[in-house]
XYZ file of C-alpha atoms in Angstrom:
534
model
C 83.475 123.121 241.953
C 86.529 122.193 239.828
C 86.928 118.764 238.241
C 89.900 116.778 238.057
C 91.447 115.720 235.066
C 91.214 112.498 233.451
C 93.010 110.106 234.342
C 93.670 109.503 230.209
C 95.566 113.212 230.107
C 99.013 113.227 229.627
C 101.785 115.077 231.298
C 104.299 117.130 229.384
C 107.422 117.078 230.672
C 110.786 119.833 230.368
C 113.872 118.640 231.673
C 116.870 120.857 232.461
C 119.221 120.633 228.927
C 122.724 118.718 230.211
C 124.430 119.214 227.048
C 127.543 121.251 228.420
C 126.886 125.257 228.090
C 123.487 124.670 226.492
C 121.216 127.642 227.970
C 118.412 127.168 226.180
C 115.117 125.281 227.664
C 112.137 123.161 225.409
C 109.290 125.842 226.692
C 108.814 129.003 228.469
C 106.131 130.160 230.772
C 103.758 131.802 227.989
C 103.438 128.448 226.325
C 102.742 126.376 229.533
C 99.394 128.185 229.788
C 98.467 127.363 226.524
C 99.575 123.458 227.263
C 97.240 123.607 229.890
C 94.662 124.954 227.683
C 95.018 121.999 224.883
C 94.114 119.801 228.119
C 97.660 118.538 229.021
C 99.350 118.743 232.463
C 102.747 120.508 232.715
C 106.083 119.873 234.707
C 109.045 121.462 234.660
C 112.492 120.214 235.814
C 113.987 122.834 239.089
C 116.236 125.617 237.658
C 115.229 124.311 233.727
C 114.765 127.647 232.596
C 117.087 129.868 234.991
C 119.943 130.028 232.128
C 117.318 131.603 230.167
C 115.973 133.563 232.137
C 112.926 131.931 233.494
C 112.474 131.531 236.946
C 110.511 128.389 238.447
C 108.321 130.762 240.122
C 107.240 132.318 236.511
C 106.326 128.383 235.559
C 104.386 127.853 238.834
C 102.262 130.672 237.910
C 101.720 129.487 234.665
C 100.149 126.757 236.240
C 103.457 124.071 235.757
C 104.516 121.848 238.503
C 108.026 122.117 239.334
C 109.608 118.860 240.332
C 113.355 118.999 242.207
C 115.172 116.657 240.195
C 115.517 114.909 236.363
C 114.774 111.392 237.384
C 111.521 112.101 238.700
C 110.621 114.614 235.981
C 111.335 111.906 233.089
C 109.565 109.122 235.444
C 106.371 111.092 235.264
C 106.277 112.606 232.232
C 103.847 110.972 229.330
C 105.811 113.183 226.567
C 109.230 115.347 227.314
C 110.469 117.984 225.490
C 113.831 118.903 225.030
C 116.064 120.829 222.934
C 119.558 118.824 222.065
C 119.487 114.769 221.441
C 118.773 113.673 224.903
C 122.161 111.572 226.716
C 122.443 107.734 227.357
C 121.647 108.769 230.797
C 118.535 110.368 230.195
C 116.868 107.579 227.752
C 117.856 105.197 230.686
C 115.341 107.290 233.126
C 112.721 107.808 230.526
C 109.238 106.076 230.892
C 108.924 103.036 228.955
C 106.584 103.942 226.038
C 106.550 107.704 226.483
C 106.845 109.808 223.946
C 110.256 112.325 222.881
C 110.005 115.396 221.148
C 113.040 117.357 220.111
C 116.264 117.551 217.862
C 117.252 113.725 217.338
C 119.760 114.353 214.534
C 119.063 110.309 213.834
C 121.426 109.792 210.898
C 124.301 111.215 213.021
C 122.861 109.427 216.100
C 122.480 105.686 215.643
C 123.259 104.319 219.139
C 120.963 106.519 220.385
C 118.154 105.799 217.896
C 118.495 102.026 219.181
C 118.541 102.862 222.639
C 115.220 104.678 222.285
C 113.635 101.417 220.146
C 114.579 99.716 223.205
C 112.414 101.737 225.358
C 109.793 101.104 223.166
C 109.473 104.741 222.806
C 107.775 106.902 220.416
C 110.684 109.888 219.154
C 109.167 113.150 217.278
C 112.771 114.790 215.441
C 111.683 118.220 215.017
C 114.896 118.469 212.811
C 113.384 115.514 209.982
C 110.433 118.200 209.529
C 109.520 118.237 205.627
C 110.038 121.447 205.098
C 109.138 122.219 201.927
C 105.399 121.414 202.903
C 104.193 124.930 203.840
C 101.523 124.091 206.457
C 104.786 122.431 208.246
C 106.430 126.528 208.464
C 104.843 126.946 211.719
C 106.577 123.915 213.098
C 109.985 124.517 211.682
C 112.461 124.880 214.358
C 115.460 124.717 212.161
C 114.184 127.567 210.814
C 114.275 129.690 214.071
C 117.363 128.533 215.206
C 118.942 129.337 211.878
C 117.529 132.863 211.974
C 118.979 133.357 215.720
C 121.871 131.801 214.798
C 122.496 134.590 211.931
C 122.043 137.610 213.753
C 124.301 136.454 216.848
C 126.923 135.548 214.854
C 126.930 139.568 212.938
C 126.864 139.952 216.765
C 129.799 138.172 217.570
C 132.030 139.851 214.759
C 131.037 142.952 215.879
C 132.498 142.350 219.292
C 135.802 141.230 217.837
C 135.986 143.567 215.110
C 138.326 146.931 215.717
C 136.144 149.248 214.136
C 132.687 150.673 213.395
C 130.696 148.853 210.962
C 129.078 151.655 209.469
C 131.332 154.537 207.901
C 131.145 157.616 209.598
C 132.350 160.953 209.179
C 134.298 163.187 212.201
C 136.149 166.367 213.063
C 138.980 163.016 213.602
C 138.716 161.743 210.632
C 137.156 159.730 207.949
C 136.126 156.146 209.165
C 135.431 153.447 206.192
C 132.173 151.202 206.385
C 132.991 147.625 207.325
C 132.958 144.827 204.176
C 130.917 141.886 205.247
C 131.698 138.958 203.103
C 128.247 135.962 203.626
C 129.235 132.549 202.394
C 125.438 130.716 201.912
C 122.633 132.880 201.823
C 119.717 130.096 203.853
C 117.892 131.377 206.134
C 121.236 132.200 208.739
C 122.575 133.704 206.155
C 119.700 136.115 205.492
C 119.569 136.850 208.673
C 122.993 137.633 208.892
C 122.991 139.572 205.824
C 119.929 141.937 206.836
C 121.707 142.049 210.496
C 124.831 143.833 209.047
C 123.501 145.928 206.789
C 121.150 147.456 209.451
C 124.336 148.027 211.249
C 125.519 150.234 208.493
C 128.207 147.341 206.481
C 128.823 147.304 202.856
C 127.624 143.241 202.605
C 127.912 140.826 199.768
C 126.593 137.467 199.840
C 127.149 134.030 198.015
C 125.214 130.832 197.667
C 124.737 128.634 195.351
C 121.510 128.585 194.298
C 120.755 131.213 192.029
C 116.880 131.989 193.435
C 118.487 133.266 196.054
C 119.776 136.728 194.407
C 116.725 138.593 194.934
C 116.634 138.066 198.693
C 120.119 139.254 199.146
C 119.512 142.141 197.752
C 115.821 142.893 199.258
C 118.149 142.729 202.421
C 120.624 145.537 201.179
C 123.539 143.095 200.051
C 124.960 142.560 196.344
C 124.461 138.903 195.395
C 128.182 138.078 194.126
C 127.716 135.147 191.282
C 129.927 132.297 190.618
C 131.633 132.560 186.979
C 130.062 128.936 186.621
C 126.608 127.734 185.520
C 125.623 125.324 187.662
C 122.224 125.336 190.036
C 122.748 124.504 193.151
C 118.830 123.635 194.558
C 118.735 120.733 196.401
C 116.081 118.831 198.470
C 113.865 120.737 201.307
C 115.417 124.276 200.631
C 118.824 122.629 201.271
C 121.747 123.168 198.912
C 123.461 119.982 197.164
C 126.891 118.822 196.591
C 128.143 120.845 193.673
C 130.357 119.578 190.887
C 134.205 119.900 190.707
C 134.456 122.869 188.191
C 131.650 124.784 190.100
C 134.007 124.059 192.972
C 137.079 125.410 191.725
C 135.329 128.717 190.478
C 133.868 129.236 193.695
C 136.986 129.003 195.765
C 138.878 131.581 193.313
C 135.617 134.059 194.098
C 136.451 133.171 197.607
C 140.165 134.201 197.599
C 138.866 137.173 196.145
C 136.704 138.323 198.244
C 138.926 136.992 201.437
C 141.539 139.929 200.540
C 138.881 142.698 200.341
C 136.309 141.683 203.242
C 136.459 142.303 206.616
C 134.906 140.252 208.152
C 133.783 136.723 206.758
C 130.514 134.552 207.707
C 130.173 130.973 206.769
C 126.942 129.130 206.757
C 127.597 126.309 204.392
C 125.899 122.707 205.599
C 124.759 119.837 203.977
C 122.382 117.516 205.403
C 123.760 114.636 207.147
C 127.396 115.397 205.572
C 130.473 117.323 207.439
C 130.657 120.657 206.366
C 132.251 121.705 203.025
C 135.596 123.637 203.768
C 135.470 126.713 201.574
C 137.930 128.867 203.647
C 141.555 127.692 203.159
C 144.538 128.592 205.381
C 145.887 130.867 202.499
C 142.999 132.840 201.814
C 142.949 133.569 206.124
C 146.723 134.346 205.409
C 145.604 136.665 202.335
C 143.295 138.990 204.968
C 143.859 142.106 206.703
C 144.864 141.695 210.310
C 142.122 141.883 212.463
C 139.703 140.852 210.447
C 137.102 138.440 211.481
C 135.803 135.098 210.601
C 132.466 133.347 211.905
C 132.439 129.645 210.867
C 128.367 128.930 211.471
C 129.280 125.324 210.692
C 132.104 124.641 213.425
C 129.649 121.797 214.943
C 129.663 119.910 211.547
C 133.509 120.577 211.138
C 133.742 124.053 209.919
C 133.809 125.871 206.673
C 137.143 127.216 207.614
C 140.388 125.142 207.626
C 141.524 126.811 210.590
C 138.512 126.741 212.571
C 138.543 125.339 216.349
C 134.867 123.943 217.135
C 133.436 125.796 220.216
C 136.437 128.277 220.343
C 137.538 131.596 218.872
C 141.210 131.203 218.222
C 143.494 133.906 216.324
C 145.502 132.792 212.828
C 147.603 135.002 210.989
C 146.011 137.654 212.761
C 142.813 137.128 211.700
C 140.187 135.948 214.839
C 138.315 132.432 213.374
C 134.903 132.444 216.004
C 133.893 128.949 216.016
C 131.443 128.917 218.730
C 128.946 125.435 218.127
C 126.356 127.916 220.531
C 125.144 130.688 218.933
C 121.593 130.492 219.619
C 122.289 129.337 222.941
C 123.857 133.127 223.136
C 120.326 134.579 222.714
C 118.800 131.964 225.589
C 115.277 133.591 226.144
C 114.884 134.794 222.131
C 115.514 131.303 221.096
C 113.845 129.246 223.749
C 110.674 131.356 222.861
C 110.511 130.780 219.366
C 111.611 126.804 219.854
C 108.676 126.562 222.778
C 106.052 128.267 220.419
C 107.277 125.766 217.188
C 106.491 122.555 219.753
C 103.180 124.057 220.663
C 101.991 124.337 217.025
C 103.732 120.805 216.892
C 101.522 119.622 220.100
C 98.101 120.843 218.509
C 98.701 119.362 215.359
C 99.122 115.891 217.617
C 95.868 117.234 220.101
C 93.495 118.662 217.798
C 90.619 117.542 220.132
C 92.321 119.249 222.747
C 91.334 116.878 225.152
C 95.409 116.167 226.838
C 96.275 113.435 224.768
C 98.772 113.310 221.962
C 97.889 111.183 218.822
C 100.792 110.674 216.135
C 99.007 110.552 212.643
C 100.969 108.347 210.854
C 98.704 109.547 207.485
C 99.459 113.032 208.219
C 102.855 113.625 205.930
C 104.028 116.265 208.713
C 103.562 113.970 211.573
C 104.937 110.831 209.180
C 107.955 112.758 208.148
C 108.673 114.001 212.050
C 107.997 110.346 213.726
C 111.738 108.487 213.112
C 110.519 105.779 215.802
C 107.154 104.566 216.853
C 106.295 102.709 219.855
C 109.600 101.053 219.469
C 109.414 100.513 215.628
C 112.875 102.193 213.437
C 110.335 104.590 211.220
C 113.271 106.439 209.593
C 113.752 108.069 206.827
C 110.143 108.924 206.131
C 109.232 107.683 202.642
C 109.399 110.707 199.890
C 106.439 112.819 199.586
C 103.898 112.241 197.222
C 103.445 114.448 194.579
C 100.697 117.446 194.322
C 98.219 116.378 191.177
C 99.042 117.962 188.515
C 96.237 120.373 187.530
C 93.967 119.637 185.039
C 94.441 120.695 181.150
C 92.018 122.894 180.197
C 90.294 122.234 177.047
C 91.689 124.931 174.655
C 90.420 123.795 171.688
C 86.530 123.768 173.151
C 86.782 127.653 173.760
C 87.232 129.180 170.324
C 84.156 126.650 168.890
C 81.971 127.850 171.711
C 82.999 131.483 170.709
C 81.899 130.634 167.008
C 78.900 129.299 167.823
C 77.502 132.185 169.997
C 79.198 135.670 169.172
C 77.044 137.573 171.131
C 77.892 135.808 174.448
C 79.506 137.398 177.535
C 83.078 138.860 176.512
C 82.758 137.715 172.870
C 83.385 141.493 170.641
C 80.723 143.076 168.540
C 80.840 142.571 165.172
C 80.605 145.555 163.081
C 76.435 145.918 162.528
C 75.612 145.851 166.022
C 78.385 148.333 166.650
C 77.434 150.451 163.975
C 73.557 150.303 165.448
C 74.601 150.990 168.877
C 76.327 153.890 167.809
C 73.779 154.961 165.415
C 71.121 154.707 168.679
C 73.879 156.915 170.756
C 74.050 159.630 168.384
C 70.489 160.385 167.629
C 70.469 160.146 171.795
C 73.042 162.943 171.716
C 71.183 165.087 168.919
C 68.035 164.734 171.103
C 70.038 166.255 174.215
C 71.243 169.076 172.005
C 67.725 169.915 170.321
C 65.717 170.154 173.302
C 67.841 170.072 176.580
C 69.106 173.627 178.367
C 72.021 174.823 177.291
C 73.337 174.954 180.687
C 72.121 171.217 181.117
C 73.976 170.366 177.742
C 77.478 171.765 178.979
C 77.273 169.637 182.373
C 76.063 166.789 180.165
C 79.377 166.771 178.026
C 81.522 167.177 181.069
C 80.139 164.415 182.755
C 80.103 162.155 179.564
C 83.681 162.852 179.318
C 84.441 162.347 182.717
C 82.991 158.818 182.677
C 85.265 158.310 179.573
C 88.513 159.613 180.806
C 87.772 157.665 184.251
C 86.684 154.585 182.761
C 90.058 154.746 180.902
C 92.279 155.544 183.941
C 91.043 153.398 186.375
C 89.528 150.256 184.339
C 92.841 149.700 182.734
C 95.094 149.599 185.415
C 95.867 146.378 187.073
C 93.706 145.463 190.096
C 97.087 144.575 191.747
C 98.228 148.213 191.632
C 95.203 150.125 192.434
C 96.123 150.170 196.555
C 99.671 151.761 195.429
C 97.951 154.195 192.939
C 95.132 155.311 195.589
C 96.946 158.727 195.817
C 96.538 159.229 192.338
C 93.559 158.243 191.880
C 92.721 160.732 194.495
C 93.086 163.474 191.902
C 89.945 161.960 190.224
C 88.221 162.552 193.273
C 89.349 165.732 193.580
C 87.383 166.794 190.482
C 84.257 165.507 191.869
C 84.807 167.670 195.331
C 85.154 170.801 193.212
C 82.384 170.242 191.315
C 80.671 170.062 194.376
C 82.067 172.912 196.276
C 80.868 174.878 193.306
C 76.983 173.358 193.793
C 77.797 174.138 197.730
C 79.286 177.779 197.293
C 77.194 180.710 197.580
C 75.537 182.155 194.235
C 77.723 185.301 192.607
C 75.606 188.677 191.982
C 72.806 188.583 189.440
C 72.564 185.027 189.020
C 69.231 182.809 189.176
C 70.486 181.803 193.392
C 71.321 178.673 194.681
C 70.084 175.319 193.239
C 67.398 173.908 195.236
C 67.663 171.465 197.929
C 67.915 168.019 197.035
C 71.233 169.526 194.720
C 72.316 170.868 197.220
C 72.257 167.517 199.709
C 73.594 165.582 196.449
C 76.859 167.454 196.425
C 77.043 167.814 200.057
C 77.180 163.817 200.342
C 79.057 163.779 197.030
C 82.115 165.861 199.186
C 81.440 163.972 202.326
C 82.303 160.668 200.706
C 85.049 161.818 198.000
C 86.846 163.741 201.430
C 87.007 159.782 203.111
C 88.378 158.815 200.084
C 90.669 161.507 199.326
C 92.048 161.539 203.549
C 91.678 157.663 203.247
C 93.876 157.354 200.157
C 96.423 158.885 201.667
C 96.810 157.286 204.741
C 96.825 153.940 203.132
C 99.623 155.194 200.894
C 101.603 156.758 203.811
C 101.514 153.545 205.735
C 102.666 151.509 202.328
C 105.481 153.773 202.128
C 106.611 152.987 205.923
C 106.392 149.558 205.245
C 109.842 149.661 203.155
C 111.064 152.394 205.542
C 113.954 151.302 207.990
């Protein structure tokens, strides 16, 4: 017999996004399961999800209700999710009390931040995430928009663009790879950047913080460098305001690289600031015609002076895409990733999983995400507190203990007990020779050298590198199967016959286990090798 639920769980509610042409929806089927699972019930606004591809039947069998309309979806939902800042008209029909989760944007939103203190409300901004706090990655929605964001906008140039973007070679003629110029190399930018190589572009990239250099070109761009030393790191992976000289170098590397590229991608934002304009009306003028221009940061005003927020508009005959809905352009991608960052979000606030969301105030992730609570302006979250530094260790203690006890773990011989040890070692030897088989003494010496030459190839070689060296250390092993295929193989003509059993079960184990290791090696190098395979 099936219980119902207490009346203390609370229902999650997913309205239908009104911003105009937003496709996107705050969860998608797969999630609502787990919801239910963490103990919460589920509703979902009629035709929420249809733009993205998700039908209300796909919800219903999830185990959502479906309610017709947004007025009774916000009246009976504990906590809503959304995607954009919700409208004047939507705080008015949400629940006294009840909880918001979502992008707020609250320093370019302050009417709305006091209309939700009036409702008493409590408002998660998934956007006010401290990101540099890495247990916060799985929660970072910027961070999967961004990277959707990226690759629609290589996308979108494609479409506009003339010509192949990888060069090509025909019975009609040659055709010349496409020259991607990247302005900000975040996390769009990467994207962008490993999107248009793939597709065969010669790409450079720009940003300005140095660090950055290395993952433009793990991507298969060239990092192109400002002829000014300046570092550009700012707060939470962000880039800062740079100086007026770095300024005026970067916009001569600019016009530069306007009159070679192709096709141009900006990504420049700064928290809470309009966008920097690094594209000028000249440098358009300077490019080819038909070349292509993606301004990632029309919403916040553009990068480009010519750009037209939420249009794609022709200058100089050069196409300037300014569309403020790229990720929106990749619906059921992006709704997927968003829904599965506010369920990581969710159990972080329902760690009993019982249905009912608790905000942590002491938890920094929580305290940096909560910009009201129950009513109360929380906003900006104070800064983070500082890791401890580790501490010193005591340097000067070490070499006195080492003086006091030389013959302790790790401390070197000194030159008596060396000389005994290898006084002991040699009348071992001389005992071998005396009295030992010949035939015993020539195995003997082969296998004290081969400890020596393997002790020497393998002990001194960082543990770090021994998975990448397993094929050659599988020559090693090599040695060992021989020497037991010889044990194994049949006796030649006139000899004493084979050895006797237990040898014979020694080296048939001994090239049993060196053949796993030798096979085994291999495989585990093969499968390294296809890991930096396209």
């Amino acid at each position: 017999m099936q219980t119902s639920p207490s009346p203390l769980v609370q229902r999650i509610g997913v309205p239908k996004e009104t911003f105009p042409g937003e496709k996107r929806v705050a969860t998608v089927p797969d999630v609502v399961e787990k919801l239910i699972k963490l103990g919460f019930k589920v509703a979902v606004e009629a035709g929420a999800g249809d733009a993205a591809h998700f039908s209300d039947d796909t919800y219903r069998a999830a185990g959502a209700e479906v309610l017709p309309d947004a007025a009774q979806l916000w009246a009976a939902s504990d906590i809503v999710l959304k995607v954009r800042p919700p409208s004047s008209e939507e705080v008015a029909l949400m629940r006294e009390g009840g909880t918001l989760i979502g992008f707020v944007w609250p320093a370019q939103n302050p009417a709305l931040m006091e209309q939700l203190q009036a409702k008493k409300a409590t408002v998660l901004a998934i956007d006010c995430l401290p990101r540099t706090l890495s247990r916060a990655q799985k929660m970072d929605a910027l961070t999967s928009t961004a990277g959707v964001s990226g690759y629609r906008a290589v996308i979108e140039a494609a479409n506009a663009f003339g010509r192949y973007f990888n060069g090509q070679i025909t019975a009609a003629g040659k055709v010349p790879p496409a020259k991607v110029f990247i302005a900000g190399a975040g996390v769009a930018g990467l994207a962008a950047i490993g999107t248009a190589a793939n597709l065969g572009a010669i790409v450079r990239a720009n940003d300005t913080r140095a660090e950055v250099a290395d993952q433009v070109k793990s991507l298969g761009g060239e990092f192109v460098k400002v002829d000014y030393e300046e570092d550009g790191s700012g707060g939470g992976g962000y880039a800062k305001v740079m100086s007026e000289g770095f300024q005026a170098a970067q916009r001569q590397m600019y016009a530069e690289q306007a009159k070679d590229a192709d096709i141009i991608i900006t990504t420049a934002l700064i928290p809470g600031k309009p966008a920097p304009k690094l594209i000028t009306a000249e440098m358009v003028q300077s490019m080819r015609p038909g070349s292509v221009i993606v301004d990632m940061a029309a919403e916040q005003g553009g990068n480009c002076e010519l750009t037209v927020p939420g249009e794609a508009v022709v200058r100089h005959g050069v196409t300037i895409i300014g569309y403020t809905d790229l990720a929106s352009r990749l619906a059921k991608q992006s709704s997927t990733l968003y829904a599965t960052n506010l369920l990581r979000l969710i159990e972080e606030l329902c760690k009993a999983k019982d249905g009912v969301a608790v905000v942590n105030m002491e938890d920094d992730a929580i305290r940096g995400l909560t910009v009201v609570k129950d009513g109360a302006l929380t906003w900006p979250a104070p800064p983070l507190k500082a890791a401890p530094a580790p501490a010193p260790k005591p340097a000067a203690a070490v070499p006195a203990a080492e003086k006091k006890s030389s013959h302790g773990p790790g401390a070197p011989m000194s030159a008596k007990t060396l000389t005994i040890v290898f006084a002991v070692l040699a009348v071992l030897f001389w005992g071998v020779g005396a009295y030992a088989p010949v035939a015993f003494l020539g195995h003997f010496t082969v296998f004290v050298l081969a400890c020596f030459i393997g002790y020497m190839v393998v002990w001194n070689v960082t543990p770090a590198l021994h998975t990448p060296l397993m094929s050659v250390t599988n020559a090693i092993s090599s040695i060992i199967a021989i020497g037991a295929l010889v044990q194994i193989a049949p006796p030649e003509a006139g000899t004493n016959g084979r050895p006797d059993g237990l040898i014979l079960w020694l080296a048939f184990a001994a090239l049993v286990l060196t053949a796993v290791n030798m096979f085994g090696g291999f495989a585990v190098t093969r499968r390294m090798l296809a890991m930096f395979r396209k």
